[in-house]
GROMACS .gro file of C-alpha atoms in nm:
model
  220
    1MET     CA    1 -12.585  -7.230   1.400
    2ALA     CA    2 -12.338  -7.584   1.383
    3ASP     CA    3 -12.052  -7.329   1.190
    4ALA     CA    4 -12.089  -7.083   1.476
    5SER     CA    5 -12.085  -7.383   1.795
    6ALA     CA    6 -11.766  -7.478   1.567
    7PHE     CA    7 -11.555  -7.141   1.532
    8LEU     CA    8 -11.707  -7.105   1.921
    9THR     CA    9 -11.539  -7.414   1.966
   10THR     CA   10 -11.254  -7.381   1.787
   11LEU     CA   11 -11.130  -7.023   1.967
   12HIS     CA   12 -11.182  -7.164   2.272
   13ASN     CA   13 -10.933  -7.383   2.147
   14ARG     CA   14 -10.654  -7.151   2.060
   15TYR     CA   15 -10.706  -6.911   2.339
   16MET     CA   16 -10.677  -7.230   2.598
   17GLN     CA   17 -10.359  -7.339   2.449
   18LEU     CA   18 -10.218  -6.929   2.381
   19ILE     CA   19 -10.313  -7.004   2.765
   20ILE     CA   20 -10.076  -7.297   2.811
   21THR     CA   21  -9.790  -7.148   2.613
   22CYS     CA   22  -9.780  -6.861   2.797
   23ILE     CA   23  -9.784  -7.014   3.142
   24ARG     CA   24  -9.536  -7.248   3.007
   25ARG     CA   25  -9.298  -6.969   2.898
   26TYR     CA   26  -9.354  -6.702   3.182
   27GLY     CA   27  -9.465  -6.893   3.461
   28LYS     CA   28  -9.152  -7.013   3.569
   29PRO     CA   29  -8.911  -6.756   3.507
   30ALA     CA   30  -9.219  -6.560   3.701
   31ALA     CA   31  -9.215  -6.803   4.014
   32MET     CA   32  -8.811  -6.840   4.028
   33ALA     CA   33  -8.781  -6.442   4.062
   34ARG     CA   34  -9.049  -6.481   4.339
   35THR     CA   35  -8.915  -6.774   4.474
   36LYS     CA   36  -8.564  -6.528   4.467
   37TYR     CA   37  -8.757  -6.255   4.607
   38LEU     CA   38  -8.831  -6.419   4.973
   39GLN     CA   39  -8.495  -6.539   4.984
   40ASN     CA   40  -8.335  -6.154   4.935
   41ARG     CA   41  -8.593  -6.072   5.216
   42THR     CA   42  -8.465  -6.362   5.442
   43SER     CA   43  -8.136  -6.298   5.324
   44LEU     CA   44  -8.176  -5.936   5.407
   45GLY     CA   45  -8.405  -5.979   5.798
   46SER     CA   46  -8.155  -6.244   5.853
   47LYS     CA   47  -7.836  -5.920   5.777
   48LYS     CA   48  -8.048  -5.695   6.036
   49VAL     CA   49  -8.118  -5.957   6.322
   50ILE     CA   50  -7.716  -6.062   6.292
   51ARG     CA   51  -7.639  -5.683   6.234
   52ALA     CA   52  -7.913  -5.625   6.584
   53ARG     CA   53  -7.755  -5.898   6.772
   54LEU     CA   54  -7.343  -5.798   6.721
   55GLU     CA   55  -7.546  -5.357   6.762
   56ALA     CA   56  -7.657  -5.512   7.112
   57THR     CA   57  -7.237  -5.691   7.197
   58MET     CA   58  -7.087  -5.412   7.046
   59SER     CA   59  -7.195  -5.026   7.117
   60PRO     CA   60  -6.978  -4.736   7.012
   61ALA     CA   61  -6.850  -4.655   7.342
   62THR     CA   62  -6.711  -5.047   7.359
   63VAL     CA   63  -6.562  -5.056   7.030
   64PHE     CA   64  -6.415  -4.721   7.079
   65GLN     CA   65  -6.288  -4.871   7.404
   66MET     CA   66  -6.158  -5.080   7.213
   67GLN     CA   67  -5.971  -4.905   7.020
   68LEU     CA   68  -5.792  -4.673   7.232
   69VAL     CA   69  -5.594  -5.019   7.411
   70LEU     CA   70  -5.550  -5.242   7.086
   71GLY     CA   71  -5.387  -4.843   6.938
   72TYR     CA   72  -5.110  -4.965   7.191
   73VAL     CA   73  -5.063  -5.321   7.060
   74PRO     CA   74  -4.905  -5.207   6.675
   75TRP     CA   75  -4.707  -4.875   6.824
   76LEU     CA   76  -4.501  -5.047   7.110
   77LEU     CA   77  -4.379  -5.353   6.879
   78CYS     CA   78  -4.318  -5.145   6.603
   79PHE     CA   79  -4.154  -4.918   6.851
   80SER     CA   80  -3.943  -5.168   7.007
   81ALA     CA   81  -3.856  -5.353   6.681
   82TYR     CA   82  -3.725  -5.026   6.477
   83GLY     CA   83  -3.771  -4.720   6.713
   84TRP     CA   84  -3.596  -4.797   7.126
   85PRO     CA   85  -3.289  -5.021   6.966
   86ARG     CA   86  -3.232  -4.653   6.747
   87LEU     CA   87  -3.261  -4.402   7.012
   88LYS     CA   88  -3.043  -4.587   7.274
   89ALA     CA   89  -2.736  -4.593   7.090
   90MET     CA   90  -2.743  -4.193   6.912
   91ASP     CA   91  -2.638  -3.922   7.208
   92ARG     CA   92  -2.926  -3.850   7.447
   93ALA     CA   93  -2.959  -3.481   7.270
   94GLU     CA   94  -3.040  -3.652   6.916
   95ALA     CA   95  -3.244  -3.924   7.096
   96GLN     CA   96  -3.496  -3.578   7.283
   97ARG     CA   97  -3.446  -3.347   6.934
   98ALA     CA   98  -3.544  -3.684   6.722
   99ILE     CA   99  -3.864  -3.789   6.958
  100ALA     CA  100  -3.961  -3.336   7.030
  101ALA     CA  101  -3.953  -3.382   6.633
  102VAL     CA  102  -4.255  -3.584   6.624
  103HIS     CA  103  -4.391  -3.388   6.929
  104SER     CA  104  -4.371  -3.102   6.721
  105PHE     CA  105  -4.679  -3.141   6.533
  106ARG     CA  106  -4.895  -3.097   6.793
  107PHE     CA  107  -5.070  -2.726   6.731
  108PHE     CA  108  -5.308  -2.957   6.515
  109GLY     CA  109  -5.476  -3.035   6.870
  110LEU     CA  110  -5.646  -2.697   6.840
  111VAL     CA  111  -5.852  -2.869   6.599
  112PHE     CA  112  -6.081  -3.011   6.857
  113ILE     CA  113  -6.244  -2.705   6.875
  114VAL     CA  114  -6.277  -2.657   6.474
  115PRO     CA  115  -6.673  -2.648   6.430
  116GLY     CA  116  -6.749  -2.878   6.193
  117VAL     CA  117  -6.454  -3.089   6.167
  118VAL     CA  118  -6.626  -3.222   6.468
  119GLY     CA  119  -7.004  -3.225   6.622
  120PRO     CA  120  -7.166  -3.052   6.897
  121ASN     CA  121  -7.193  -3.303   7.117
  122LEU     CA  122  -6.824  -3.357   7.191
  123PRO     CA  123  -6.769  -3.208   7.604
  124THR     CA  124  -6.699  -2.893   7.584
  125GLY     CA  125  -6.427  -2.966   7.906
  126PHE     CA  126  -6.273  -3.220   7.677
  127ALA     CA  127  -6.243  -3.080   7.403
  128THR     CA  128  -6.060  -2.778   7.499
  129PHE     CA  129  -5.929  -2.879   7.696
  130ALA     CA  130  -5.696  -3.134   7.473
  131ALA     CA  131  -5.657  -2.866   7.164
  132TYR     CA  132  -5.492  -2.628   7.453
  133GLY     CA  133  -5.273  -2.882   7.599
  134ASP     CA  134  -5.169  -3.023   7.270
  135PHE     CA  135  -5.093  -2.670   7.108
  136ALA     CA  136  -4.914  -2.634   7.475
  137THR     CA  137  -4.644  -2.947   7.388
  138GLY     CA  138  -4.596  -2.908   7.018
  139LEU     CA  139  -4.485  -2.528   7.053
  140LEU     CA  140  -4.280  -2.624   7.353
  141ALA     CA  141  -4.140  -2.879   7.108
  142MET     CA  142  -4.049  -2.711   6.818
  143LEU     CA  143  -3.878  -2.431   7.038
  144ALA     CA  144  -3.682  -2.755   7.223
  145LEU     CA  145  -3.564  -2.833   6.841
  146MET     CA  146  -3.529  -2.424   6.773
  147THR     CA  147  -3.254  -2.398   7.123
  148VAL     CA  148  -3.089  -2.748   7.019
  149ARG     CA  149  -2.742  -2.619   7.017
  150ILE     CA  150  -2.798  -2.368   7.390
  151ARG     CA  151  -2.817  -2.699   7.567
  152PRO     CA  152  -2.898  -2.591   7.863
  153VAL     CA  153  -3.241  -2.413   7.701
  154PHE     CA  154  -3.309  -2.729   7.569
  155TRP     CA  155  -3.300  -2.881   7.856
  156LEU     CA  156  -3.566  -2.726   8.029
  157PHE     CA  157  -3.752  -2.738   7.668
  158VAL     CA  158  -3.739  -3.056   7.571
  159VAL     CA  159  -3.868  -3.133   8.054
  160ALA     CA  160  -4.092  -2.900   7.942
  161PHE     CA  161  -4.259  -3.054   7.614
  162ASN     CA  162  -4.274  -3.386   7.736
  163LEU     CA  163  -4.367  -3.296   8.185
  164VAL     CA  164  -4.656  -3.155   7.958
  165GLY     CA  165  -4.722  -3.355   7.684
  166ALA     CA  166  -4.770  -3.655   7.886
  167VAL     CA  167  -4.977  -3.472   8.120
  168ASP     CA  168  -5.226  -3.327   7.881
  169ILE     CA  169  -5.281  -3.697   7.733
  170ILE     CA  170  -5.386  -3.847   8.091
  171VAL     CA  171  -5.557  -3.525   8.201
  172ASP     CA  172  -5.708  -3.697   7.869
  173TYR     CA  173  -5.851  -4.033   7.951
  174TYR     CA  174  -6.019  -3.843   8.265
  175HIS     CA  175  -6.245  -3.555   8.122
  176GLY     CA  176  -6.267  -3.865   7.851
  177ASN     CA  177  -6.399  -4.079   8.151
  178GLN     CA  178  -6.609  -3.896   8.289
  179LEU     CA  179  -6.689  -3.686   8.004
  180GLY     CA  180  -6.876  -4.012   7.865
  181LEU     CA  181  -6.673  -3.908   7.609
  182PRO     CA  182  -6.716  -4.355   7.457
  183ALA     CA  183  -6.999  -4.297   7.379
  184VAL     CA  184  -7.033  -3.999   7.167
  185ALA     CA  185  -6.689  -4.059   7.014
  186GLY     CA  186  -6.866  -4.048   6.726
  187ALA     CA  187  -6.856  -3.689   6.786
  188LEU     CA  188  -6.493  -3.605   6.725
  189GLY     CA  189  -6.588  -3.607   6.346
  190ALA     CA  190  -6.258  -3.586   6.102
  191THR     CA  191  -6.085  -3.611   6.499
  192TYR     CA  192  -6.162  -3.943   6.548
  193ALA     CA  193  -5.753  -4.180   6.474
  194ILE     CA  194  -5.665  -3.879   6.657
  195PRO     CA  195  -5.656  -4.016   7.009
  196ILE     CA  196  -5.690  -4.425   6.789
  197ILE     CA  197  -5.380  -4.398   6.636
  198TYR     CA  198  -5.134  -4.114   6.688
  199VAL     CA  199  -5.138  -4.036   7.096
  200PRO     CA  200  -5.034  -4.414   7.167
  201LEU     CA  201  -4.745  -4.280   6.927
  202LEU     CA  202  -4.709  -3.996   7.185
  203MET     CA  203  -4.765  -4.109   7.484
  204VAL     CA  204  -4.508  -4.412   7.431
  205THR     CA  205  -4.273  -4.112   7.329
  206HIS     CA  206  -4.280  -3.969   7.621
  207ALA     CA  207  -4.213  -4.303   7.861
  208ALA     CA  208  -3.954  -4.326   7.517
  209ALA     CA  209  -3.838  -3.940   7.656
  210PHE     CA  210  -3.856  -3.965   8.078
  211HIS     CA  211  -3.608  -4.278   7.995
  212LEU     CA  212  -3.387  -4.112   7.839
  213LEU     CA  213  -3.374  -3.815   8.083
  214VAL     CA  214  -3.326  -4.005   8.435
  215ARG     CA  215  -3.098  -4.295   8.247
  216PRO     CA  216  -2.678  -4.180   8.390
  217PRO     CA  217  -2.491  -4.088   8.146
  218ALA     CA  218  -2.237  -4.357   8.207
  219ALA     CA  219  -2.508  -4.675   8.093
  220GLU     CA  220  -2.519  -4.514   7.751
   0.00000   0.00000   0.00000
């Protein structure tokens, strides 16, 4: 009986030592892991709160409209520093030829009516006019480039592509505002960069072209 009692006591002591060893070996890492887990959850919760606040103050419409305006700033800075001084120093026809070369790529505007490139929620009234307005401007600019040696015809196409192109952009802005484009700007899909990056350059060069057209030759 005494032997059995001693055996149970020894077994109990070894079991307790094993428990203590396990706690010492694994208890601290487990506690650290739990602490890290709780910290991560707290951090994730904070990030979600911050993101929610940003989304509340920076809606897609606000971001889109802000980018529309800011898109003009770098182009105006670059054009005033590098483009405009050179255009003013060039022959009038050569300056308009250079501007026409920029606008000759506007045939790409037809992408606004290509399913899969733009989203189904893109307002049709905006997409159709923008697509064909850009297409017409691009064709007129190409015709201006092809008739540069026939000056009367060349100047006719220069005036035409600048008028059509400028009206196209102004009406696109109007349609976009009236049809709620900023709220569904994501529907632009792969074409999102066009109104933000490309259109400001087009509008700036239209303004330069009109200035060169109305400036008296004697002032050059």
